[in-house]
Short mmCIF file of C-alpha atoms and ligand atoms in Angstrom, two decimals:
data_model
loop_
_atom_site.label_atom_id
_atom_site.label_comp_id
_atom_site.label_asym_id
_atom_site.label_seq_id
_atom_site.Cartn_x
_atom_site.Cartn_y
_atom_site.Cartn_z
CA MET A 1 -23.83 24.00 -12.41
CA GLN A 2 -21.72 22.97 -15.34
CA ALA A 3 -18.82 22.01 -13.03
CA THR A 4 -21.11 19.75 -10.96
CA SER A 5 -22.41 17.83 -13.94
CA ALA A 6 -18.90 17.48 -15.40
CA LYS A 7 -17.77 15.97 -12.09
CA ALA A 8 -20.68 13.55 -12.08
CA VAL A 9 -19.88 12.41 -15.62
CA LEU A 10 -16.17 11.95 -14.87
CA GLY A 11 -16.98 9.82 -11.81
CA SER A 12 -19.39 7.55 -13.66
CA PRO A 13 -18.23 3.96 -14.31
CA ALA A 14 -18.08 4.50 -18.08
CA HIS A 15 -15.33 7.06 -17.59
CA LEU A 16 -13.20 5.13 -15.11
CA PRO A 17 -10.09 3.46 -16.52
CA ASP A 18 -10.63 -0.27 -17.11
CA ALA A 19 -8.25 -1.41 -14.37
CA GLN A 20 -10.00 0.76 -11.81
CA LYS A 21 -13.44 -0.49 -12.88
CA ARG A 22 -12.30 -4.08 -12.60
CA ARG A 23 -10.86 -3.41 -9.17
CA GLU A 24 -14.10 -1.79 -7.98
CA ALA A 25 -16.07 -4.77 -9.26
CA ARG A 26 -13.70 -7.14 -7.48
CA PHE A 27 -14.18 -5.32 -4.20
CA ALA A 28 -17.96 -4.81 -4.49
CA PRO A 29 -19.70 -5.54 -1.18
CA VAL A 30 -21.48 -8.90 -0.95
CA ALA A 31 -24.18 -10.11 1.40
CA LEU A 32 -23.05 -12.16 4.39
CA PRO A 33 -23.78 -15.82 3.57
CA ASN A 34 -26.16 -17.82 5.70
CA LEU A 35 -24.10 -20.34 7.68
CA ALA A 36 -26.89 -22.60 8.92
CA TRP A 37 -26.65 -26.38 8.55
CA THR A 38 -29.72 -27.21 6.46
CA PRO A 39 -30.83 -30.20 4.34
CA GLU A 40 -29.91 -28.12 1.26
CA VAL A 41 -26.35 -27.59 2.56
CA ALA A 42 -26.08 -31.30 3.38
CA ARG A 43 -27.24 -32.24 -0.14
CA GLU A 44 -25.01 -29.77 -1.95
CA THR A 45 -21.86 -30.69 -0.03
CA ALA A 46 -22.41 -34.47 0.12
CA HIS A 47 -19.99 -35.15 -2.77
CA LEU A 48 -17.28 -33.21 -0.92
CA TYR A 49 -17.88 -35.00 2.35
CA GLU A 50 -17.28 -38.27 0.44
CA LYS A 51 -13.67 -37.10 -0.11
CA VAL A 52 -12.96 -36.49 3.57
CA LYS A 53 -15.23 -38.92 5.39
CA ALA A 54 -12.28 -41.11 6.37
CA ILE A 55 -10.71 -38.23 8.32
CA ILE A 56 -13.56 -35.90 9.32
CA PRO A 57 -16.13 -37.55 11.61
CA PRO A 58 -19.82 -37.08 10.61
CA ILE A 59 -20.44 -35.08 13.78
CA GLU A 60 -17.96 -32.40 12.65
CA TRP A 61 -19.17 -32.00 9.08
CA PRO A 62 -22.17 -29.73 9.94
CA PHE A 63 -19.64 -27.17 11.23
CA HIS A 64 -17.56 -27.21 8.05
CA ALA A 65 -20.21 -27.70 5.36
CA PRO A 66 -21.95 -24.28 5.51
CA TYR A 67 -18.53 -22.61 5.13
CA VAL A 68 -17.57 -24.95 2.29
CA LYS A 69 -20.77 -24.13 0.40
CA ALA A 70 -20.51 -20.37 1.02
CA ILE A 71 -16.82 -20.24 0.01
CA ASN A 72 -17.38 -22.21 -3.19
CA GLU A 73 -20.25 -19.90 -4.20
CA LEU A 74 -18.37 -16.73 -3.37
CA LYS A 75 -15.31 -17.88 -5.32
CA LYS A 76 -17.40 -17.88 -8.48
CA GLN A 77 -18.88 -14.47 -7.71
CA ARG A 78 -15.43 -12.95 -7.15
CA ASN A 79 -13.72 -14.88 -9.97
CA ALA A 80 -11.32 -16.14 -7.32
CA VAL A 81 -9.16 -19.24 -6.96
CA ILE A 82 -7.87 -20.78 -3.78
CA LEU A 83 -4.29 -22.03 -4.01
CA ALA A 84 -3.68 -24.37 -1.10
CA HIS A 85 -0.41 -25.79 0.11
CA ASN A 86 -0.20 -29.49 0.90
CA TYR A 87 -0.07 -28.64 4.64
CA GLN A 88 -3.54 -27.13 4.71
CA THR A 89 -6.19 -28.94 6.74
CA PRO A 90 -8.26 -31.62 4.94
CA GLU A 91 -11.45 -29.54 4.70
CA ILE A 92 -9.51 -26.76 2.94
CA TYR A 93 -7.34 -29.06 0.83
CA ASN A 94 -10.20 -31.31 -0.34
CA CYS A 95 -13.32 -29.15 -0.22
CA VAL A 96 -12.53 -25.55 -1.24
CA ALA A 97 -9.07 -25.50 -2.87
CA ASP A 98 -8.93 -25.11 -6.66
CA VAL A 99 -5.29 -26.08 -6.82
CA VAL A 100 -3.17 -27.92 -4.26
CA GLY A 101 0.54 -28.49 -4.39
CA ASP A 102 4.04 -27.80 -3.15
CA SER A 103 5.60 -24.33 -3.25
CA LEU A 104 6.85 -24.70 -6.83
CA GLN A 105 3.53 -25.96 -8.19
CA LEU A 106 1.61 -23.14 -6.48
CA ALA A 107 4.04 -20.51 -7.81
CA ARG A 108 3.59 -21.84 -11.37
CA ILE A 109 -0.19 -21.77 -11.08
CA ALA A 110 -0.19 -18.25 -9.61
CA GLU A 111 1.63 -17.12 -12.72
CA GLN A 112 -0.74 -18.87 -15.14
CA SER A 113 -4.13 -18.41 -13.48
CA GLU A 114 -6.73 -16.27 -15.21
CA ALA A 115 -8.66 -15.51 -12.03
CA ASP A 116 -8.99 -11.93 -10.79
CA VAL A 117 -8.40 -12.89 -7.18
CA ILE A 118 -6.06 -15.40 -5.55
CA VAL A 119 -6.77 -16.52 -1.99
CA GLN A 120 -3.63 -18.15 -0.63
CA GLY A 121 -4.22 -21.19 1.51
CA GLY A 122 -0.76 -21.09 2.98
CA VAL A 123 1.67 -18.76 4.68
CA HIS A 124 2.60 -15.17 3.98
CA PHE A 125 5.68 -15.79 1.81
CA MET A 126 3.55 -17.95 -0.49
CA ALA A 127 0.99 -15.15 -0.89
CA GLU A 128 3.84 -12.74 -1.61
CA THR A 129 5.19 -15.12 -4.25
CA SER A 130 1.76 -15.17 -5.89
CA LYS A 131 1.61 -11.38 -5.86
CA ILE A 132 5.14 -11.11 -7.25
CA LEU A 133 4.16 -13.36 -10.14
CA SER A 134 0.70 -11.86 -10.66
CA PRO A 135 0.98 -8.15 -9.89
CA ASP A 136 -2.35 -7.35 -11.55
CA LYS A 137 -4.31 -9.82 -9.48
CA THR A 138 -5.70 -9.18 -6.03
CA VAL A 139 -3.92 -11.59 -3.71
CA LEU A 140 -5.51 -12.23 -0.33
CA ILE A 141 -4.10 -14.01 2.70
CA PRO A 142 -6.79 -15.06 5.18
CA ASP A 143 -4.45 -14.35 8.12
CA SER A 144 -1.48 -12.06 7.59
CA GLN A 145 0.12 -13.40 10.79
CA ALA A 146 0.69 -16.75 9.06
CA GLY A 147 4.47 -16.50 8.96
CA CYS A 148 7.33 -18.98 8.72
CA SER A 149 10.40 -19.44 10.92
CA LEU A 150 12.58 -19.66 7.81
CA ALA A 151 11.26 -16.47 6.23
CA ALA A 152 11.61 -14.70 9.59
CA SER A 153 15.27 -15.67 9.94
CA ILE A 154 16.66 -13.36 7.26
CA THR A 155 16.14 -9.85 5.87
CA GLY A 156 17.15 -8.09 2.67
CA GLU A 157 19.84 -6.27 4.66
CA ASP A 158 21.27 -9.65 5.79
CA VAL A 159 21.58 -10.66 2.12
CA ARG A 160 23.32 -7.40 1.24
CA ALA A 161 25.80 -8.06 4.09
CA LEU A 162 26.42 -11.59 2.78
CA LYS A 163 27.09 -10.21 -0.70
CA ARG A 164 29.60 -7.76 0.76
CA LYS A 165 31.29 -10.58 2.67
CA TYR A 166 31.44 -12.91 -0.35
CA PRO A 167 31.70 -10.62 -3.40
CA GLY A 168 30.76 -12.28 -6.68
CA VAL A 169 29.28 -15.42 -5.08
CA PRO A 170 25.71 -15.91 -6.33
CA VAL A 171 22.93 -16.12 -3.76
CA VAL A 172 20.17 -18.72 -4.02
CA ALA A 173 17.10 -18.10 -1.86
CA TYR A 174 14.65 -20.78 -0.86
CA VAL A 175 11.15 -19.51 -1.71
CA ASN A 176 10.47 -19.51 2.04
CA THR A 177 11.70 -15.90 2.19
CA SER A 178 10.14 -12.44 2.08
CA ALA A 179 9.85 -10.37 -1.11
CA ASP A 180 12.55 -8.16 0.38
CA VAL A 181 15.01 -11.08 0.38
CA LYS A 182 13.93 -12.34 -3.04
CA ALA A 183 14.64 -8.87 -4.43
CA GLU A 184 18.29 -9.11 -3.32
CA VAL A 185 19.20 -12.59 -4.54
CA ASP A 186 20.21 -14.03 -7.90
CA ILE A 187 17.69 -16.84 -8.10
CA CYS A 188 15.13 -18.69 -5.98
CA CYS A 189 14.71 -22.41 -5.41
CA THR A 190 12.21 -24.74 -3.76
CA SER A 191 12.84 -28.06 -2.08
CA SER A 192 11.94 -29.83 -5.33
CA ASN A 193 14.48 -28.07 -7.56
CA ALA A 194 17.25 -26.89 -5.20
CA VAL A 195 20.05 -29.13 -6.55
CA LYS A 196 19.15 -28.29 -10.15
CA ILE A 197 19.09 -24.56 -9.40
CA VAL A 198 22.45 -24.60 -7.60
CA GLU A 199 24.02 -26.48 -10.52
CA SER A 200 22.36 -24.29 -13.13
CA LEU A 201 24.55 -21.36 -12.06
CA GLY A 202 27.72 -23.00 -13.40
CA VAL A 203 29.92 -21.81 -10.50
CA ASP A 204 31.91 -23.67 -7.84
CA THR A 205 30.47 -21.83 -4.80
CA VAL A 206 27.02 -20.48 -3.97
CA ILE A 207 25.40 -18.91 -0.93
CA MET A 208 22.12 -20.59 0.06
CA VAL A 209 19.64 -18.88 2.34
CA PRO A 210 17.93 -19.27 4.73
CA ASP A 211 17.62 -23.00 5.58
CA ARG A 212 20.80 -24.58 6.92
CA PHE A 213 19.33 -28.07 6.71
CA LEU A 214 18.11 -27.78 3.12
CA ALA A 215 21.56 -26.37 2.29
CA ALA A 216 23.29 -29.31 4.02
CA ASN A 217 21.05 -31.83 2.22
CA VAL A 218 21.73 -30.16 -1.14
CA ALA A 219 25.48 -30.02 -0.44
CA ARG A 220 25.54 -33.81 -0.24
CA GLN A 221 24.12 -34.11 -3.75
CA THR A 222 26.42 -31.71 -5.61
CA LYS A 223 30.07 -30.79 -6.00
CA VAL A 224 29.20 -27.09 -5.69
CA LYS A 225 30.42 -25.65 -2.37
CA ILE A 226 27.57 -24.19 -0.36
CA ILE A 227 27.79 -21.35 2.12
CA ALA A 228 24.64 -21.56 4.26
CA TRP A 229 22.61 -19.14 6.37
CA HIS A 230 21.56 -20.37 9.84
CA GLY A 231 17.74 -20.53 9.54
CA ALA A 232 15.65 -23.63 10.21
CA CYS A 233 12.06 -24.74 9.91
CA GLU A 234 10.58 -24.99 13.39
CA VAL A 235 8.53 -28.03 12.34
CA HIS A 236 11.21 -30.12 10.62
CA GLU A 237 14.13 -29.34 12.91
CA ARG A 238 12.31 -31.14 15.75
CA PHE A 239 12.56 -34.62 14.22
CA THR A 240 15.45 -36.75 15.48
CA PRO A 241 17.03 -39.96 14.15
CA GLU A 242 16.40 -41.63 17.54
CA GLU A 243 12.66 -40.93 17.33
CA LEU A 244 12.49 -42.33 13.79
CA LEU A 245 14.56 -45.39 14.58
CA GLY A 246 12.10 -46.01 17.43
CA TYR A 247 9.27 -46.12 14.86
CA ARG A 248 11.28 -48.49 12.66
CA GLU A 249 11.67 -50.86 15.57
CA ALA A 250 8.04 -50.60 16.70
CA GLU A 251 6.51 -50.84 13.21
CA PRO A 252 8.27 -53.51 11.13
CA GLY A 253 8.12 -52.79 7.39
CA ILE A 254 7.43 -49.07 7.83
CA GLU A 255 8.76 -46.69 5.16
CA LEU A 256 10.06 -43.34 6.36
CA ILE A 257 9.98 -40.42 3.97
CA ALA A 258 11.39 -37.04 4.92
CA HIS A 259 11.19 -33.46 3.77
CA PRO A 260 14.64 -31.95 2.99
CA GLU A 261 14.06 -29.26 5.63
CA CYS A 262 14.85 -32.05 8.13
CA PRO A 263 18.40 -32.31 9.51
CA PRO A 264 20.66 -34.52 7.31
CA GLU A 265 21.01 -37.11 10.09
CA VAL A 266 17.21 -37.50 9.98
CA VAL A 267 17.21 -37.82 6.18
CA ASP A 268 19.95 -40.47 6.59
CA VAL A 269 17.66 -42.87 8.45
CA CYS A 270 14.81 -42.41 5.96
CA ASP A 271 14.00 -44.30 2.74
CA PHE A 272 13.30 -41.24 0.62
CA SER A 273 13.51 -37.46 0.80
CA GLY A 274 11.69 -34.93 -1.36
CA SER A 275 9.39 -31.92 -1.48
CA THR A 276 5.83 -32.29 -0.22
CA ALA A 277 4.67 -33.05 -3.79
CA ALA A 278 7.43 -35.64 -4.24
CA MET A 279 6.45 -37.28 -0.95
CA ILE A 280 2.82 -37.48 -2.07
CA ASP A 281 3.88 -39.01 -5.41
CA TYR A 282 6.00 -41.55 -3.58
CA VAL A 283 3.02 -42.72 -1.49
CA LYS A 284 0.60 -42.71 -4.44
CA THR A 285 2.85 -44.66 -6.76
CA ARG A 286 4.58 -47.08 -4.35
CA ARG A 287 1.60 -47.62 -2.03
CA PRO A 288 3.70 -48.70 0.97
CA LYS A 289 1.75 -50.80 3.50
CA LYS A 290 2.85 -48.53 6.32
CA VAL A 291 4.43 -45.10 6.04
CA LEU A 292 5.54 -42.21 8.20
CA LEU A 293 5.71 -38.80 6.54
CA VAL A 294 8.48 -36.94 8.32
CA THR A 295 6.90 -33.53 7.84
CA GLU A 296 3.98 -31.33 8.91
CA CYS A 297 1.19 -33.62 10.01
CA SER A 298 -1.84 -32.37 8.05
CA MET A 299 -0.19 -33.79 4.98
CA ALA A 300 -0.70 -37.35 6.21
CA ASP A 301 -4.45 -36.62 6.55
CA ASN A 302 -4.58 -35.24 3.01
CA VAL A 303 -2.68 -38.10 1.42
CA ALA A 304 -4.57 -40.67 3.53
CA ALA A 305 -7.85 -39.39 2.06
CA GLU A 306 -6.50 -40.24 -1.41
CA THR A 307 -4.72 -43.51 -0.67
CA PRO A 308 -7.00 -45.97 1.10
CA GLY A 309 -5.16 -49.06 2.24
CA VAL A 310 -1.98 -47.23 3.23
CA ASP A 311 -1.46 -47.16 6.99
CA PHE A 312 -0.09 -43.77 8.12
CA ILE A 313 1.86 -43.66 11.37
CA ARG A 314 1.61 -40.07 12.59
CA PRO A 315 3.92 -38.23 14.90
CA CYS A 316 2.19 -34.87 14.91
CA ASN A 317 4.41 -31.87 14.27
CA LEU A 318 2.02 -29.07 13.33
CA CYS A 319 3.04 -25.84 11.64
CA PRO A 320 1.29 -23.19 13.75
CA HIS A 321 1.51 -20.71 10.89
CA MET A 322 -0.19 -22.95 8.35
CA LYS A 323 -2.88 -23.73 10.91
CA ARG A 324 -3.84 -20.06 11.17
CA ILE A 325 -5.66 -20.52 7.87
CA THR A 326 -9.18 -21.81 8.51
CA LEU A 327 -12.48 -22.01 6.62
CA PRO A 328 -14.03 -19.07 8.57
CA LYS A 329 -10.99 -16.90 7.76
CA ILE A 330 -11.09 -17.89 4.08
CA LEU A 331 -14.76 -16.94 3.97
CA ASP A 332 -13.99 -13.58 5.61
CA SER A 333 -11.28 -13.03 3.03
CA LEU A 334 -13.76 -13.43 0.20
CA VAL A 335 -16.57 -11.47 1.84
CA TYR A 336 -14.45 -8.49 2.91
CA MET A 337 -11.62 -8.88 0.37
CA ARG A 338 -8.96 -8.95 3.05
CA GLU A 339 -6.07 -9.11 3.82
CA GLU A 340 -4.69 -7.86 0.58
CA VAL A 341 -1.00 -8.50 -0.10
CA VAL A 342 0.63 -5.29 -1.27
CA ILE A 343 4.25 -5.11 -2.42
CA ASP A 344 6.05 -2.02 -3.65
CA PRO A 345 6.04 -2.48 -7.47
CA ALA A 346 9.79 -1.75 -7.87
CA LEU A 347 10.69 -4.28 -5.15
CA ALA A 348 8.21 -6.80 -6.62
CA ALA A 349 9.81 -6.43 -10.07
CA ARG A 350 13.27 -7.25 -8.62
CA ALA A 351 11.90 -10.19 -6.64
CA ARG A 352 10.06 -11.41 -9.74
CA ARG A 353 13.35 -11.73 -11.63
CA SER A 354 14.65 -14.23 -9.05
CA VAL A 355 11.43 -16.26 -9.05
CA GLU A 356 11.13 -16.26 -12.84
CA ARG A 357 14.76 -17.33 -13.24
CA MET A 358 13.91 -20.30 -11.06
CA ILE A 359 10.76 -21.15 -13.02
CA ALA A 360 12.76 -20.98 -16.27
CA VAL A 361 15.22 -23.67 -15.12
CA LYS A 362 13.89 -26.94 -16.55
P1 LIG B 1 7.36 -27.67 -0.32
O1 LIG B 1 5.89 -27.80 -0.37
O2 LIG B 1 7.84 -26.85 -1.44
O3 LIG B 1 8.04 -28.98 -0.22
O4 LIG B 1 7.71 -26.82 1.00
C1 LIG B 1 7.45 -27.23 2.26
C2 LIG B 1 7.26 -26.13 3.23
O5 LIG B 1 7.73 -26.16 4.32
C3 LIG B 1 6.43 -25.04 2.88
O6 LIG B 1 6.29 -24.27 3.98
FE1 LIG B 2 7.77 -22.41 7.46
FE2 LIG B 2 8.28 -24.81 8.41
FE3 LIG B 2 5.82 -23.86 8.59
FE4 LIG B 2 6.82 -24.55 6.19
S1 LIG B 2 6.41 -25.90 7.89
S2 LIG B 2 5.69 -22.70 6.70
S3 LIG B 2 8.96 -24.01 6.46
S4 LIG B 2 7.64 -23.02 9.60
#
């Protein structure tokens, strides 16, 4: 009798450690939201439709709006934030994301956010980066199959082999890598800080993994010798100079701006190259009459919504991994608290060193 009551007392919420109580509260079941298109949904989402009306036809909005409303309500209930990469679709980017940005901006926010839960609007390596930087938060990825051809091109064992082959040469990993790879390298970089990171090491040779094109583009901007891995982004490697020169001829006055994951010969025929955030800044500040963003094509939709008057010419190279993230899957994530990103704490601590070293470079 005594044993039974002692067990009941020990299991009661007041006796659970704080972290466990918080986790139980985070994962508490919630009712399935009603996803009907009603006048109330229309009214409550009207201000969000204003942001996307140039790119989402009125006939499509009734499909998105009930999800938008349900996700925004559930975010508050779960004390969750949605961190969305610039390649997410317009309804995610404009209507449910709390923060949007390039890989570096999202990593910084993941570290600073006070939310209990992060839902990553992006691919798996981004969710891992958030978890590495916020080990106490619950990090959810709406589709764990959202990969990346760059991250898939290299493993931690490959990095160890490189270090054996080139002893003493520091290894810089693009953030588009798994936690396993980040744990093995000296420092991370993104497309917006790669040159600065390479030069911050104060050496004459570095190994850069996994993107051979980013490495080649960086090599042209520094005296540091770069030994590159052979990975490539399946979206950016498809652009060719011939295709872009064709647009130049067909669209007089067009400005071409490229992501540095493009081959160097593609960057060569462009007017500017930079990370997704730098490309967005370029369009917002220079307001070219006509522009082609040589990158994943949802970004043009997102920037177009914010820059009326700029004419976007759009070859459409979609990232199939980024497109796995949808409003219904984000809602499922928040309702069922799935799919949780889990990283072995010892591995995460080693990976964190490389990411934090990067963030510390000003
Ligand atoms: P950035 O947003 O850091 O430029 O990266 C682009 C990219 O390909 C992410 O998958
Ligand atoms: Fe990876 Fe390229 Fe997709 Fe970015 S766009 S997630 S680099 S495959």
